[in-house]
Structures are given as C-alpha cells and as structure tokens.
C-alpha cells in the first residue's frame, strides 16, 4: 500500500540507532573525555577548592574548543556512514536482534498457519488497497486519567533563594 502511494519506508535494525548518532560519535564523546580531563586538571591546580558555577565556563570552554572542531564533526558523519554514504555500516550480525520481532504478536488471532487473516501478502497488496488501518490492527495504548496528588493541600510558594532579600535574611540568622 505504501509503495503504491509513493511512500518509501526506511528502517534501521533494532538496537543500532547509536551508530547513526553523528554528534554522539564524533563530537559529544570526545567532548566528555576532554571535559573530564579539564575537570581533573582544574582539581590538580586548585587543591581543596570546589568548582563554582563561575568556573564552569572556563573549564568547559577548553574542552569545547578541542572537541567541536570541523574534523570531529565530519568524522561523525563518516563514522555513521551518512557521508560519504557507506552502505556496509551495518554488518549482518547487527540484524540478528530484529529476528525476535518477526514472531506474530500473541494478542492477534491466527486462523491459519499462514499468519493473521487481516494481513495481505505482497502480491495481494499490489492488487487491491486494504481498508484496514493500523489502529484497527493494534489499537494505540491509552493513558490513564491523572489523579490529583496534592490531597487537598495548599499550593506552595516558590522563591529563588539566591535573591538579595533571601540572602540577607540567611546571613542575619
């Protein structure tokens, strides 16, 4: 039905989407490593001190400049096989986890050994358009109605503890 309507479905093997995450593979991985090294170096040069929020920009800036380079970004695309296109990015053993999903769903009624009665073979699909929607085959799950968790209590007042009046009050006490 999709082919007859000009729709091209693209799928990837289960449990392998991490191979297509360009930024994770080429940029964020190195950034985490450089950031860890930067934090260790800061602790070595500042013994006994804790990292303040004001120090984070300078510490992470060094790691950022080392990780977010054009060569790292381009290597993320090539390691995922997206550019230049590498059709062999997935090896055959990476398709094996998908064989579990080839089993029929236990809730579907099976009238014959050929499979569920409401699914057409590819040759039948080319002859006629089935009038069965995906939701009719397997209904979408419905969320339960949320319960009120406050149990009749008053709503609290939010405040920012770093505001000047709050700071002065805590300094006095």
PDB file of N, CA, C and O in Angstrom, residues 7-39:
ATOM      1  N   UNK A   7       5.162   6.098  -1.067  1.00  0.00           N
ATOM      2  CA  UNK A   7       5.785   6.268   0.244  1.00  0.00           C
ATOM      3  C   UNK A   7       6.929   5.270   0.371  1.00  0.00           C
ATOM      4  O   UNK A   7       6.751   4.078   0.143  1.00  0.00           O
ATOM      5  N   UNK A   8       8.108   5.772   0.705  1.00  0.00           N
ATOM      6  CA  UNK A   8       9.264   4.918   0.893  1.00  0.00           C
ATOM      7  C   UNK A   8       9.521   4.813   2.392  1.00  0.00           C
ATOM      8  O   UNK A   8       9.744   5.821   3.065  1.00  0.00           O
ATOM      9  N   UNK A   9       9.454   3.607   2.927  1.00  0.00           N
ATOM     10  CA  UNK A   9       9.696   3.390   4.351  1.00  0.00           C
ATOM     11  C   UNK A   9      11.158   3.017   4.556  1.00  0.00           C
ATOM     12  O   UNK A   9      11.660   2.125   3.875  1.00  0.00           O
ATOM     13  N   UNK A  10      11.788   3.714   5.472  1.00  0.00           N
ATOM     14  CA  UNK A  10      13.188   3.450   5.783  1.00  0.00           C
ATOM     15  C   UNK A  10      13.253   2.977   7.221  1.00  0.00           C
ATOM     16  O   UNK A  10      12.700   3.612   8.119  1.00  0.00           O
ATOM     17  N   UNK A  11      13.900   1.863   7.443  1.00  0.00           N
ATOM     18  CA  UNK A  11      14.043   1.340   8.798  1.00  0.00           C
ATOM     19  C   UNK A  11      15.509   1.075   9.082  1.00  0.00           C
ATOM     20  O   UNK A  11      16.324   0.958   8.168  1.00  0.00           O
ATOM     21  N   UNK A  12      15.828   0.999  10.349  1.00  0.00           N
ATOM     22  CA  UNK A  12      17.169   0.615  10.760  1.00  0.00           C
ATOM     23  C   UNK A  12      17.030  -0.580  11.696  1.00  0.00           C
ATOM     24  O   UNK A  12      15.973  -0.783  12.285  1.00  0.00           O
ATOM     25  N   UNK A  13      18.060  -1.374  11.820  1.00  0.00           N
ATOM     26  CA  UNK A  13      17.961  -2.538  12.707  1.00  0.00           C
ATOM     27  C   UNK A  13      17.743  -2.111  14.151  1.00  0.00           C
ATOM     28  O   UNK A  13      18.238  -1.067  14.579  1.00  0.00           O
ATOM     29  N   UNK A  14      16.993  -2.888  14.929  1.00  0.00           N
ATOM     30  CA  UNK A  14      16.806  -2.558  16.340  1.00  0.00           C
ATOM     31  C   UNK A  14      18.134  -2.525  17.077  1.00  0.00           C
ATOM     32  O   UNK A  14      19.071  -3.238  16.730  1.00  0.00           O
ATOM     33  N   UNK A  15      18.214  -1.706  18.086  1.00  0.00           N
ATOM     34  CA  UNK A  15      19.375  -1.580  18.965  1.00  0.00           C
ATOM     35  C   UNK A  15      20.629  -1.118  18.218  1.00  0.00           C
ATOM     36  O   UNK A  15      21.739  -1.432  18.615  1.00  0.00           O
ATOM     37  N   UNK A  16      20.464  -0.405  17.127  1.00  0.00           N
ATOM     38  CA  UNK A  16      21.645   0.066  16.408  1.00  0.00           C
ATOM     39  C   UNK A  16      21.542   1.542  16.042  1.00  0.00           C
ATOM     40  O   UNK A  16      22.346   2.025  15.261  1.00  0.00           O
ATOM     41  N   UNK A  17      20.570   2.250  16.594  1.00  0.00           N
ATOM     42  CA  UNK A  17      20.435   3.669  16.262  1.00  0.00           C
ATOM     43  C   UNK A  17      21.634   4.474  16.747  1.00  0.00           C
ATOM     44  O   UNK A  17      21.936   5.532  16.220  1.00  0.00           O
ATOM     45  N   UNK A  18      22.366   3.948  17.745  1.00  0.00           N
ATOM     46  CA  UNK A  18      23.551   4.647  18.232  1.00  0.00           C
ATOM     47  C   UNK A  18      24.611   4.785  17.143  1.00  0.00           C
ATOM     48  O   UNK A  18      25.423   5.697  17.186  1.00  0.00           O
ATOM     49  N   UNK A  19      24.576   3.911  16.150  1.00  0.00           N
ATOM     50  CA  UNK A  19      25.549   4.009  15.066  1.00  0.00           C
ATOM     51  C   UNK A  19      25.252   5.204  14.164  1.00  0.00           C
ATOM     52  O   UNK A  19      26.120   5.655  13.436  1.00  0.00           O
ATOM     53  N   UNK A  20      24.028   5.696  14.187  1.00  0.00           N
ATOM     54  CA  UNK A  20      23.652   6.811  13.323  1.00  0.00           C
ATOM     55  C   UNK A  20      23.683   8.158  14.039  1.00  0.00           C
ATOM     56  O   UNK A  20      23.378   9.175  13.438  1.00  0.00           O
ATOM     57  N   UNK A  21      24.023   8.169  15.302  1.00  0.00           N
ATOM     58  CA  UNK A  21      24.069   9.423  16.055  1.00  0.00           C
ATOM     59  C   UNK A  21      25.382  10.134  15.754  1.00  0.00           C
ATOM     60  O   UNK A  21      26.397   9.899  16.377  1.00  0.00           O
ATOM     61  N   UNK A  22      25.368  11.020  14.772  1.00  0.00           N
ATOM     62  CA  UNK A  22      26.577  11.671  14.294  1.00  0.00           C
ATOM     63  C   UNK A  22      27.270  12.485  15.370  1.00  0.00           C
ATOM     64  O   UNK A  22      28.477  12.391  15.554  1.00  0.00           O
ATOM     65  N   UNK A  23      26.522  13.288  16.097  1.00  0.00           N
ATOM     66  CA  UNK A  23      27.148  14.138  17.105  1.00  0.00           C
ATOM     67  C   UNK A  23      27.665  13.326  18.283  1.00  0.00           C
ATOM     68  O   UNK A  23      28.711  13.638  18.842  1.00  0.00           O
ATOM     69  N   UNK A  24      26.939  12.272  18.676  1.00  0.00           N
ATOM     70  CA  UNK A  24      27.419  11.430  19.774  1.00  0.00           C
ATOM     71  C   UNK A  24      28.732  10.766  19.412  1.00  0.00           C
ATOM     72  O   UNK A  24      29.634  10.661  20.227  1.00  0.00           O
ATOM     73  N   UNK A  25      28.836  10.305  18.184  1.00  0.00           N
ATOM     74  CA  UNK A  25      30.024   9.567  17.766  1.00  0.00           C
ATOM     75  C   UNK A  25      31.213  10.491  17.505  1.00  0.00           C
ATOM     76  O   UNK A  25      32.337  10.149  17.827  1.00  0.00           O
ATOM     77  N   UNK A  26      30.990  11.646  16.914  1.00  0.00           N
ATOM     78  CA  UNK A  26      32.112  12.481  16.501  1.00  0.00           C
ATOM     79  C   UNK A  26      32.437  13.638  17.411  1.00  0.00           C
ATOM     80  O   UNK A  26      33.575  14.104  17.426  1.00  0.00           O
ATOM     81  N   UNK A  27      31.448  14.133  18.180  1.00  0.00           N
ATOM     82  CA  UNK A  27      31.666  15.357  18.943  1.00  0.00           C
ATOM     83  C   UNK A  27      31.451  15.164  20.448  1.00  0.00           C
ATOM     84  O   UNK A  27      32.322  15.476  21.252  1.00  0.00           O
ATOM     85  N   UNK A  28      30.287  14.651  20.844  1.00  0.00           N
ATOM     86  CA  UNK A  28      29.985  14.572  22.275  1.00  0.00           C
ATOM     87  C   UNK A  28      30.865  13.576  23.010  1.00  0.00           C
ATOM     88  O   UNK A  28      31.217  13.789  24.168  1.00  0.00           O
ATOM     89  N   UNK A  29      31.220  12.477  22.374  1.00  0.00           N
ATOM     90  CA  UNK A  29      32.127  11.510  23.006  1.00  0.00           C
ATOM     91  C   UNK A  29      33.468  12.154  23.338  1.00  0.00           C
ATOM     92  O   UNK A  29      33.914  12.125  24.489  1.00  0.00           O
ATOM     93  N   UNK A  30      34.131  12.773  22.340  1.00  0.00           N
ATOM     94  CA  UNK A  30      35.385  13.471  22.648  1.00  0.00           C
ATOM     95  C   UNK A  30      35.197  14.628  23.638  1.00  0.00           C
ATOM     96  O   UNK A  30      36.051  14.862  24.485  1.00  0.00           O
ATOM     97  N   UNK A  31      34.051  15.329  23.546  1.00  0.00           N
ATOM     98  CA  UNK A  31      33.812  16.440  24.468  1.00  0.00           C
ATOM     99  C   UNK A  31      33.764  15.946  25.910  1.00  0.00           C
ATOM    100  O   UNK A  31      34.343  16.556  26.810  1.00  0.00           O
ATOM    101  N   UNK A  32      33.082  14.817  26.146  1.00  0.00           N
ATOM    102  CA  UNK A  32      33.021  14.255  27.505  1.00  0.00           C
ATOM    103  C   UNK A  32      34.407  13.886  28.002  1.00  0.00           C
ATOM    104  O   UNK A  32      34.740  14.119  29.174  1.00  0.00           O
ATOM    105  N   UNK A  33      35.224  13.309  27.126  1.00  0.00           N
ATOM    106  CA  UNK A  33      36.586  12.929  27.528  1.00  0.00           C
ATOM    107  C   UNK A  33      37.420  14.161  27.837  1.00  0.00           C
ATOM    108  O   UNK A  33      38.123  14.209  28.865  1.00  0.00           O
ATOM    109  N   UNK A  34      37.372  15.173  26.969  1.00  0.00           N
ATOM    110  CA  UNK A  34      38.132  16.409  27.211  1.00  0.00           C
ATOM    111  C   UNK A  34      37.626  17.129  28.459  1.00  0.00           C
ATOM    112  O   UNK A  34      38.409  17.706  29.214  1.00  0.00           O
ATOM    113  N   UNK A  35      36.318  17.122  28.670  1.00  0.00           N
ATOM    114  CA  UNK A  35      35.743  17.787  29.836  1.00  0.00           C
ATOM    115  C   UNK A  35      36.197  17.100  31.119  1.00  0.00           C
ATOM    116  O   UNK A  35      36.550  17.770  32.100  1.00  0.00           O
ATOM    117  N   UNK A  36      36.206  15.788  31.126  1.00  0.00           N
ATOM    118  CA  UNK A  36      36.684  15.045  32.287  1.00  0.00           C
ATOM    119  C   UNK A  36      38.140  15.393  32.581  1.00  0.00           C
ATOM    120  O   UNK A  36      38.511  15.630  33.734  1.00  0.00           O
ATOM    121  N   UNK A  37      38.962  15.455  31.535  1.00  0.00           N
ATOM    122  CA  UNK A  37      40.374  15.826  31.710  1.00  0.00           C
ATOM    123  C   UNK A  37      40.506  17.254  32.223  1.00  0.00           C
ATOM    124  O   UNK A  37      41.328  17.527  33.104  1.00  0.00           O
ATOM    125  N   UNK A  38      39.670  18.161  31.711  1.00  0.00           N
ATOM    126  CA  UNK A  38      39.721  19.560  32.169  1.00  0.00           C
ATOM    127  C   UNK A  38      39.358  19.678  33.645  1.00  0.00           C
ATOM    128  O   UNK A  38      39.987  20.434  34.385  1.00  0.00           O
ATOM    129  N   UNK A  39      38.330  18.930  34.077  1.00  0.00           N
ATOM    130  CA  UNK A  39      37.947  18.964  35.489  1.00  0.00           C
ATOM    131  C   UNK A  39      39.057  18.393  36.371  1.00  0.00           C
ATOM    132  O   UNK A  39      39.360  18.934  37.430  1.00  0.00           O
TER     133      UNK A  39
END
